[in-house]
Short mmCIF file of N, CA and C in Angstrom, two decimals:
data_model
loop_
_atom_site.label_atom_id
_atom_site.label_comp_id
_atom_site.label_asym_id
_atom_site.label_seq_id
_atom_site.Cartn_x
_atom_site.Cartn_y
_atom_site.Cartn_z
N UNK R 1 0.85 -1.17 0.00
CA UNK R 1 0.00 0.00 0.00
C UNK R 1 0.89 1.23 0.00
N UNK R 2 0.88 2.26 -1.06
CA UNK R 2 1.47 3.49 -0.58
C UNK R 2 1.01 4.22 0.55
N UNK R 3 -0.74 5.14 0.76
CA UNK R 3 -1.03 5.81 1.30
C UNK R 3 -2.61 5.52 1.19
N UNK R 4 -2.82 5.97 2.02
CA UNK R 4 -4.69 6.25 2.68
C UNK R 4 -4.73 8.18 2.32
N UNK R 5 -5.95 8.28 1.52
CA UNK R 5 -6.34 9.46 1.66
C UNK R 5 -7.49 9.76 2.79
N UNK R 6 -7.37 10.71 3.03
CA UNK R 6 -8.22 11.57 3.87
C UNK R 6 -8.78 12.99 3.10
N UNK R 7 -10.12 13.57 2.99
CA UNK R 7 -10.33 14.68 2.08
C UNK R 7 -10.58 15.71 3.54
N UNK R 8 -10.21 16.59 3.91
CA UNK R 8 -10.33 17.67 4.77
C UNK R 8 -10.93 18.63 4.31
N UNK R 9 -11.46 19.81 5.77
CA UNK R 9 -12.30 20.69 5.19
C UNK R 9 -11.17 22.21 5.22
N UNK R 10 -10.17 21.60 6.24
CA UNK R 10 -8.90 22.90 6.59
C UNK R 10 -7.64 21.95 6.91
N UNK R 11 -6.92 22.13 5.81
CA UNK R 11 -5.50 21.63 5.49
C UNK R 11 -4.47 22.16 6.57
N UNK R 12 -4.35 22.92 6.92
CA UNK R 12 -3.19 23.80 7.71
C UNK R 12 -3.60 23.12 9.18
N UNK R 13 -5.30 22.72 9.40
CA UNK R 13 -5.67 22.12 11.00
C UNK R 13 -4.92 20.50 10.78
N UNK R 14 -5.76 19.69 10.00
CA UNK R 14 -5.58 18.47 10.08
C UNK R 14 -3.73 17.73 9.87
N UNK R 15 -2.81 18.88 9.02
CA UNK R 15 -1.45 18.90 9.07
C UNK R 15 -1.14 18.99 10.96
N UNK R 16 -1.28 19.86 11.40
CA UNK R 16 -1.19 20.16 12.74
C UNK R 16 -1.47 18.86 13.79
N UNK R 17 -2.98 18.32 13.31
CA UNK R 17 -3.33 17.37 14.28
C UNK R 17 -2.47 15.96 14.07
N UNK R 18 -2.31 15.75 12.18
CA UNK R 18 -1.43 14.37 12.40
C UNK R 18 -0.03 14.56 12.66
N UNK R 19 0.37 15.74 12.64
CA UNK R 19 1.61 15.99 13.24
C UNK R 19 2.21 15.89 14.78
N UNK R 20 1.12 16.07 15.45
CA UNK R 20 1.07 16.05 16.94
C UNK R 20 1.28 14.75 17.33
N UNK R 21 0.09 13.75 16.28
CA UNK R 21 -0.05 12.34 16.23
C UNK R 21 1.48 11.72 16.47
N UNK R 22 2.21 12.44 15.34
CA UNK R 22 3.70 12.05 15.14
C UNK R 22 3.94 11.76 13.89
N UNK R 23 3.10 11.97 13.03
CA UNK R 23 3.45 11.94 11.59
C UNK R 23 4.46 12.97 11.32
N UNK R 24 4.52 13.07 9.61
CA UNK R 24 5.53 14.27 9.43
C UNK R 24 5.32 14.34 8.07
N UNK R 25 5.28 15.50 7.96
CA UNK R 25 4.94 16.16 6.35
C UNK R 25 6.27 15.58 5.20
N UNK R 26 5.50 15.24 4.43
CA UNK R 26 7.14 14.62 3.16
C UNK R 26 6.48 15.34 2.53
N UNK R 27 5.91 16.00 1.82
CA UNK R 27 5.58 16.55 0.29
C UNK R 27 4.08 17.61 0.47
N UNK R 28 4.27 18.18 -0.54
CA UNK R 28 2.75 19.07 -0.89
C UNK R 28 2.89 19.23 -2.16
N UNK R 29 1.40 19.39 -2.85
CA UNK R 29 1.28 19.36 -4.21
C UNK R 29 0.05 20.34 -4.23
N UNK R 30 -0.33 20.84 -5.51
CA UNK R 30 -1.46 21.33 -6.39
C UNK R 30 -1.88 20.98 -6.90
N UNK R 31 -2.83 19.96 -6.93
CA UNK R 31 -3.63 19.13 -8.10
C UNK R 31 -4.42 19.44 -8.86
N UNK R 32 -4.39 19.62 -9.97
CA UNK R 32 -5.31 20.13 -10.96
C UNK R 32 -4.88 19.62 -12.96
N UNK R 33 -5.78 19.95 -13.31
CA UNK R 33 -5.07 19.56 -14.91
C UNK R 33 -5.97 18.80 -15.57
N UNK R 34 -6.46 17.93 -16.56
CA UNK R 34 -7.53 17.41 -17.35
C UNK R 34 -6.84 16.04 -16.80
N UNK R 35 -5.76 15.73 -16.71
CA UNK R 35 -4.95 14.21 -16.15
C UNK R 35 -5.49 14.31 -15.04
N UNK R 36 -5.76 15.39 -13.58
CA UNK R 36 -6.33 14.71 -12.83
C UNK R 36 -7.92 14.64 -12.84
N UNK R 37 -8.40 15.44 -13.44
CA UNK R 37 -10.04 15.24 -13.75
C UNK R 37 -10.23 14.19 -13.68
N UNK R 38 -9.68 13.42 -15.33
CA UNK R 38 -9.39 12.16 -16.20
C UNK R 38 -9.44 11.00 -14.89
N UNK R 39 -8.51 10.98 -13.77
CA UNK R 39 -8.45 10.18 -12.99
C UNK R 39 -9.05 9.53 -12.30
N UNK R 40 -9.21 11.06 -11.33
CA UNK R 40 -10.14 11.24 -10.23
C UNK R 40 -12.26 11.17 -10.93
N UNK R 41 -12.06 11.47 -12.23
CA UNK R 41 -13.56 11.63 -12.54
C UNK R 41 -14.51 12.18 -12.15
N UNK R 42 -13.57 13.98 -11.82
CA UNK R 42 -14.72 14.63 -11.30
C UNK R 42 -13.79 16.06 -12.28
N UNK R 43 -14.71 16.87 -13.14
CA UNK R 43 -14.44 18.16 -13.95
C UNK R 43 -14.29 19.09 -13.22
N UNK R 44 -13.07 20.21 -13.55
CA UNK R 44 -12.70 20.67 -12.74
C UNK R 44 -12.03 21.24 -11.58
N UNK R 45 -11.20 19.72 -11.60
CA UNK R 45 -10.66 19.06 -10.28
C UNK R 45 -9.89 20.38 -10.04
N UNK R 46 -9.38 20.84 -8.71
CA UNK R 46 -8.34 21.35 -8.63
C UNK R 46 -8.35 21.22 -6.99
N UNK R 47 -7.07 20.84 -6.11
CA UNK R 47 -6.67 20.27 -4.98
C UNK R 47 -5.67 20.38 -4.43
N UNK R 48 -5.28 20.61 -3.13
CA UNK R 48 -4.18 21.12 -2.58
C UNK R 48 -3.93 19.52 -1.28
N UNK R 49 -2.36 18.81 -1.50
CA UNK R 49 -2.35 17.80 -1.12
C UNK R 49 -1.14 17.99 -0.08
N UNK R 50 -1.13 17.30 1.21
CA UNK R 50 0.08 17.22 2.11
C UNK R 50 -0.03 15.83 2.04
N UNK R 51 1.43 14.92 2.12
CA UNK R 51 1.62 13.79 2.58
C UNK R 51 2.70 13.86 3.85
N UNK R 52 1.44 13.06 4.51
CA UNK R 52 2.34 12.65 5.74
C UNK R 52 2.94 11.10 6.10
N UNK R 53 4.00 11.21 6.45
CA UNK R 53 4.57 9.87 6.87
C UNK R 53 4.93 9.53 8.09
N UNK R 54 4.38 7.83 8.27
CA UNK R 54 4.61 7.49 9.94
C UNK R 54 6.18 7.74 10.31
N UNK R 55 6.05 7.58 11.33
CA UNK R 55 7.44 7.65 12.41
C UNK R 55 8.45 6.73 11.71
N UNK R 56 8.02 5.04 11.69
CA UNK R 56 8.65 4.89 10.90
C UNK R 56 8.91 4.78 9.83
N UNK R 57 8.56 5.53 8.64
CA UNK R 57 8.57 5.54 7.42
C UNK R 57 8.11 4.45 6.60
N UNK R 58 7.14 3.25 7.36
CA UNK R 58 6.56 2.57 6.15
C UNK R 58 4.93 2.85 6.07
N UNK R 59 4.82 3.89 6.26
CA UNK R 59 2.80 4.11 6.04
C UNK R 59 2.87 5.75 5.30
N UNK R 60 2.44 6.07 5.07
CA UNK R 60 1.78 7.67 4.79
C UNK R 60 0.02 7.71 4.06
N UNK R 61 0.04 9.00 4.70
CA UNK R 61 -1.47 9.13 5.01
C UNK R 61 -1.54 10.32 4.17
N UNK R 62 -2.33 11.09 2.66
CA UNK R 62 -2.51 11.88 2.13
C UNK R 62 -3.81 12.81 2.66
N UNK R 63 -3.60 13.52 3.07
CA UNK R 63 -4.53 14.87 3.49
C UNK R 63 -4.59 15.83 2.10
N UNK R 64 -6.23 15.50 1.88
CA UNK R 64 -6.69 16.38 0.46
C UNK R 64 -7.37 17.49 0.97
N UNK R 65 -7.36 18.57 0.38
CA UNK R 65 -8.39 19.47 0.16
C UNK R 65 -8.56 19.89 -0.88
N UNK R 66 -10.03 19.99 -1.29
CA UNK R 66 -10.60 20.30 -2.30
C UNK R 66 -10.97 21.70 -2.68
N UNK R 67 -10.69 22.69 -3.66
CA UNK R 67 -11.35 23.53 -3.81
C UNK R 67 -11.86 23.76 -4.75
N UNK R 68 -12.06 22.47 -5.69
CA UNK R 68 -13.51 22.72 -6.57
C UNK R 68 -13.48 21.22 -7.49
N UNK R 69 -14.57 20.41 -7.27
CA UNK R 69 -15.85 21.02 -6.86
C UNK R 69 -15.42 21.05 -5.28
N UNK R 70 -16.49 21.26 -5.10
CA UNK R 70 -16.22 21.67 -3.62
C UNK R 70 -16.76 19.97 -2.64
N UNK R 71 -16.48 19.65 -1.37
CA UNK R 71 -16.62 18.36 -0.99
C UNK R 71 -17.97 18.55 -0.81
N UNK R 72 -17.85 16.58 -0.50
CA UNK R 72 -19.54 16.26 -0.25
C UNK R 72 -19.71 16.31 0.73
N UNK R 73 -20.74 16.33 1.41
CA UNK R 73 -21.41 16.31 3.28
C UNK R 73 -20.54 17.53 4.32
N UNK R 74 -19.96 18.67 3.84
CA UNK R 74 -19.79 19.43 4.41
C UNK R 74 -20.55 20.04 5.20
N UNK R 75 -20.52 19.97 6.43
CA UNK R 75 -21.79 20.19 7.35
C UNK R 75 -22.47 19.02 7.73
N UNK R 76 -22.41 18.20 7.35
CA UNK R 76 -23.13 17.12 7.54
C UNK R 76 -22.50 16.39 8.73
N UNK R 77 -23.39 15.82 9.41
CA UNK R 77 -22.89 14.99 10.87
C UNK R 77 -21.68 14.25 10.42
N UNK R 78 -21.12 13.56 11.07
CA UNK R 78 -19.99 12.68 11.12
C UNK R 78 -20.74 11.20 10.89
N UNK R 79 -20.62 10.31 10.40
CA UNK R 79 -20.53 9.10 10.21
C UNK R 79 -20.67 8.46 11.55
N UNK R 80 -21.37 7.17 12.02
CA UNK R 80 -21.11 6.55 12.91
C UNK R 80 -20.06 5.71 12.56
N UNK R 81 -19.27 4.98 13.37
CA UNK R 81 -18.12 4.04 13.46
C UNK R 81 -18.50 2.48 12.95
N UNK R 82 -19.64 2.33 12.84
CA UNK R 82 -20.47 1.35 12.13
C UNK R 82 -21.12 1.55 10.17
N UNK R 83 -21.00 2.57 10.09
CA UNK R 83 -21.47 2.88 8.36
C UNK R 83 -20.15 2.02 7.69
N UNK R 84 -20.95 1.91 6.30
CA UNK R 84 -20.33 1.00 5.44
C UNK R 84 -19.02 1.92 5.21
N UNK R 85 -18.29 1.12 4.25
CA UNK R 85 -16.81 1.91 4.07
C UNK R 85 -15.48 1.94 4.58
N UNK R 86 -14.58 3.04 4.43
CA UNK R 86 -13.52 3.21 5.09
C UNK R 86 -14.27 3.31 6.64
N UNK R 87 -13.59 2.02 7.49
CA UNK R 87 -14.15 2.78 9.03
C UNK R 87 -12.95 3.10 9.61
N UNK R 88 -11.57 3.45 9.72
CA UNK R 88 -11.05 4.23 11.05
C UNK R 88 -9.48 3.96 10.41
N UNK R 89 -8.64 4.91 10.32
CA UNK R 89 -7.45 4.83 10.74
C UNK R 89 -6.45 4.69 12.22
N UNK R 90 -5.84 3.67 12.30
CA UNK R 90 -5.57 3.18 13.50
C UNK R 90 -3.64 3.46 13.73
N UNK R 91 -3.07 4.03 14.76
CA UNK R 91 -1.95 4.57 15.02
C UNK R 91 -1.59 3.85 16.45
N UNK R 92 -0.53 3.11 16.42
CA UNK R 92 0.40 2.86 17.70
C UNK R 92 0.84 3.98 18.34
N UNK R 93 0.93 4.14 19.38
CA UNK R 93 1.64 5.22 20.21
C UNK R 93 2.43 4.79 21.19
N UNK R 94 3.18 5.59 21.93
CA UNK R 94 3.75 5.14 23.42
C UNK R 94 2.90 5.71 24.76
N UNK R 95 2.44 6.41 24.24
CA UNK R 95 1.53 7.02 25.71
C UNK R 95 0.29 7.90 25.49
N UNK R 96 -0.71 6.46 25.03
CA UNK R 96 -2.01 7.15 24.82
C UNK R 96 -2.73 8.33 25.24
N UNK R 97 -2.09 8.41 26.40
CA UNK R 97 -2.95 9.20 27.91
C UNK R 97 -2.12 10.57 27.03
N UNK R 98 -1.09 10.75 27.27
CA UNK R 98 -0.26 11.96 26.34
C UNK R 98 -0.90 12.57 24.96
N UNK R 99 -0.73 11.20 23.85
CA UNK R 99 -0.91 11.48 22.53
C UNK R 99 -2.76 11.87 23.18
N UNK R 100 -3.86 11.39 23.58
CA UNK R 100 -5.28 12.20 23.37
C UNK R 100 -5.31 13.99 24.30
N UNK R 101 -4.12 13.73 24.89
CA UNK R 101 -4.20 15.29 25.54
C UNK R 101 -3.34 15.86 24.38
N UNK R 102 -2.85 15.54 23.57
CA UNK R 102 -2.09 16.46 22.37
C UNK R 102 -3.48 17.02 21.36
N UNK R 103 -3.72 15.45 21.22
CA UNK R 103 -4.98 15.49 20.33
C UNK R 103 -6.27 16.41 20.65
N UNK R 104 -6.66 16.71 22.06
CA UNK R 104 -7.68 17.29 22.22
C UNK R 104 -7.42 18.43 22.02
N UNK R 105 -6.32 19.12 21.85
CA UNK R 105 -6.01 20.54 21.60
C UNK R 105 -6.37 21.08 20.05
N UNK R 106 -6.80 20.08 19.61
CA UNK R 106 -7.17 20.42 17.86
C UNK R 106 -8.53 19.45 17.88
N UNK R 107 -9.54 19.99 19.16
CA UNK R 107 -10.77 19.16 19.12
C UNK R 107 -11.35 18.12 18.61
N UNK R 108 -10.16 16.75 18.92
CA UNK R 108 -10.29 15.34 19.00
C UNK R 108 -11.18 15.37 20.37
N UNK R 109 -12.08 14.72 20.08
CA UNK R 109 -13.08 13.79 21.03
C UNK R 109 -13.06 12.57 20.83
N UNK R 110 -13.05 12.01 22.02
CA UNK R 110 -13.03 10.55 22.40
C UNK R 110 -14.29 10.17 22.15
N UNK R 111 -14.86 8.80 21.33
CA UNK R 111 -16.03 8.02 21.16
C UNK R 111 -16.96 7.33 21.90
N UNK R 112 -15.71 7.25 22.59
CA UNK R 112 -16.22 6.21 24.00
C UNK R 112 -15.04 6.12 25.04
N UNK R 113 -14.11 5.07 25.39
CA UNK R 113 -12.87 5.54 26.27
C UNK R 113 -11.90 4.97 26.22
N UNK R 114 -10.99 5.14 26.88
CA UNK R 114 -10.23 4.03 26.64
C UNK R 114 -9.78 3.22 27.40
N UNK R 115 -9.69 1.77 26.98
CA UNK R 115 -9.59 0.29 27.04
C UNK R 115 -8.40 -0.24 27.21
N UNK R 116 -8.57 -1.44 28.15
CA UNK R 116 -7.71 -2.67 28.16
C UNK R 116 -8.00 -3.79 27.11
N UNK R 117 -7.28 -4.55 26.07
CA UNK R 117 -7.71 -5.59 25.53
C UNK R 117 -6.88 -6.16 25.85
N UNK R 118 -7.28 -7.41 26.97
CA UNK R 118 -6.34 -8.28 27.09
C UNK R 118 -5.39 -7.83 27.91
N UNK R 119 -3.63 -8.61 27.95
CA UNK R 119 -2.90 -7.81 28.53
C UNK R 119 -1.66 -7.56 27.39
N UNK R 120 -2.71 -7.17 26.15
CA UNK R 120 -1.48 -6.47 24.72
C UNK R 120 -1.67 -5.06 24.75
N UNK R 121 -2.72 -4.59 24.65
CA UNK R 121 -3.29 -2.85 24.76
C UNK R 121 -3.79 -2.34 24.96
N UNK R 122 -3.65 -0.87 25.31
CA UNK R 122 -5.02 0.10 25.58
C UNK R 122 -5.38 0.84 24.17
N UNK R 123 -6.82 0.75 24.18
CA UNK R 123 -7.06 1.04 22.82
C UNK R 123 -8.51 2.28 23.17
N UNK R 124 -8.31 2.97 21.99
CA UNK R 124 -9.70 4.11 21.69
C UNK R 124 -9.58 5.03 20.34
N UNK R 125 -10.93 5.31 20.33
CA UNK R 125 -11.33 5.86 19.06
C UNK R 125 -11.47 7.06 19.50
N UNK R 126 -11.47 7.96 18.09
CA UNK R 126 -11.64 9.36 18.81
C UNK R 126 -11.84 10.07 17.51
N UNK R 127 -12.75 11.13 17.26
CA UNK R 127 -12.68 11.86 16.11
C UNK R 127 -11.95 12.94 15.69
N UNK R 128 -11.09 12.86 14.41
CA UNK R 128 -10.47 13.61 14.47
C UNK R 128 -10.98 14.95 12.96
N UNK R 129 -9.78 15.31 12.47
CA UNK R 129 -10.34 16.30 11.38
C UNK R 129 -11.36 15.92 9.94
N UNK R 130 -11.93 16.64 10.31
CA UNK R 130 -13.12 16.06 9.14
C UNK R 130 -14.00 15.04 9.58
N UNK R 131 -14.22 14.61 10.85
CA UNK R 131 -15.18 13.67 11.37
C UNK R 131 -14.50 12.12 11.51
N UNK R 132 -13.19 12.36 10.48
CA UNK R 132 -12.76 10.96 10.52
C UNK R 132 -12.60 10.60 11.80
N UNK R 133 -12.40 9.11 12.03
CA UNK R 133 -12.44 8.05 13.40
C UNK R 133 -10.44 7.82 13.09
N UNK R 134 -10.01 8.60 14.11
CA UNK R 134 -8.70 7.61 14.29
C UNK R 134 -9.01 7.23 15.49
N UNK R 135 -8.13 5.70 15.61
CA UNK R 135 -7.92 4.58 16.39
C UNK R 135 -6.50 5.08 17.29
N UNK R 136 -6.42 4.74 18.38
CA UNK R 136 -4.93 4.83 18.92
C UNK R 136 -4.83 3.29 19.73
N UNK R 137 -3.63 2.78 19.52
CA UNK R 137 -3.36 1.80 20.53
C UNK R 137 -1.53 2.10 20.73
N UNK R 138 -2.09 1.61 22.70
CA UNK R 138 -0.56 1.43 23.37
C UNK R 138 -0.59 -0.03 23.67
N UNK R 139 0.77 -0.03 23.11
CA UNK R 139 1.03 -1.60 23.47
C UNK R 139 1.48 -1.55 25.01
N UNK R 140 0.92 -2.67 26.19
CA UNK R 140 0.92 -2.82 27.07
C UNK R 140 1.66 -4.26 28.20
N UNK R 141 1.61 -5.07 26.85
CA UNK R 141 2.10 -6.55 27.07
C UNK R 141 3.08 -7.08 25.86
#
C-alpha cells in the first residue's frame, strides 16, 4: 500500500493534528489539470495535497483538500463508526494518555474511552479532522 487518503475541510488544521499524532509532512502538491479530472472523474478538479509519513517511514497518510468542486457532506454529521466503508485509521503510540491530551487541543473527542484488551493494549477511538475516526493503541504486554 502506498497511502490512505483523507479529504479535509482545513488543510493547515488536520497537518497540525497528524503531526502532533507524530506523523511528518514529506511533500505538498497542487492538483489540478484534465490528467487529474481524467483520474479522479470529477471536472474541474483542482486540490491542494500534504503527505504525511509514519514515524517509521513505512505508512503515509494523504490529506486532500478540495477547492472545486467543492466536498460532499460538508456540514453534515460525522458518520457513525459502524457505516459502510472506510471505518477508522488506527496509530500505535507510546503514551495514549499523552498522545489524546495532544490530540484534544485540535478538538479530537473521544467516542467512547479508553480500554484494556487483554494484557497487549489500551485502545480508543476518537474523532479527528473532518469527522474521521482515528484509532490509537498502546502496546501494554
Amino acid at each position: 500500500m502506498d497511502n490512505v487518503a483523507v479529504v479535509v475541510d482545513d488543510l493547515e488544521a488536520a497537518v497540525a493534528f497528524f503531526t502532533d499524532l507524530g506523523l511528518e509532512p514529506e511533500g505538498q502538491a497542487r492538483i489540478e489539470g484534465p490528467w487529474a479530472d481524467r483520474t479522479v472523474g470529477l471536472d474541474g478538479l483542482r486540490s491542494d495535497i500534504v503527505l504525511m509519513r509514519t514515524p517509521d517511514g513505512h505508512g503515509r497518510l494523504e490529506l486532500t483538500k478540495y477547492h472545486t468542486p467543492a466536498p460532499v457532506g460538508a456540514g453534515s454529521p460525522p458518520p457513525p463508526p459502524n457505516t459502510l466503508g472506510l471505518h477508522r485509521v488506527m496509530f500505535t503510540v507510546d503514551d495514549i494518555d499523552a498522545t489524546i491530551a495532544r490530540l484534544r487541543t485540535h478538538d479530537a473527542e473521544l467516542l467512547g474511552e479508553v480500554v484494556r484488551y487483554e494484557n497487549a493494549y489500551r485502545l480508543c477511538y476518537l474523532r479527528g479532522p473532518a469527522g474521521i475516526i482515528v484509532a490509537l493503541a498502546e502496546q501494554i504486554g
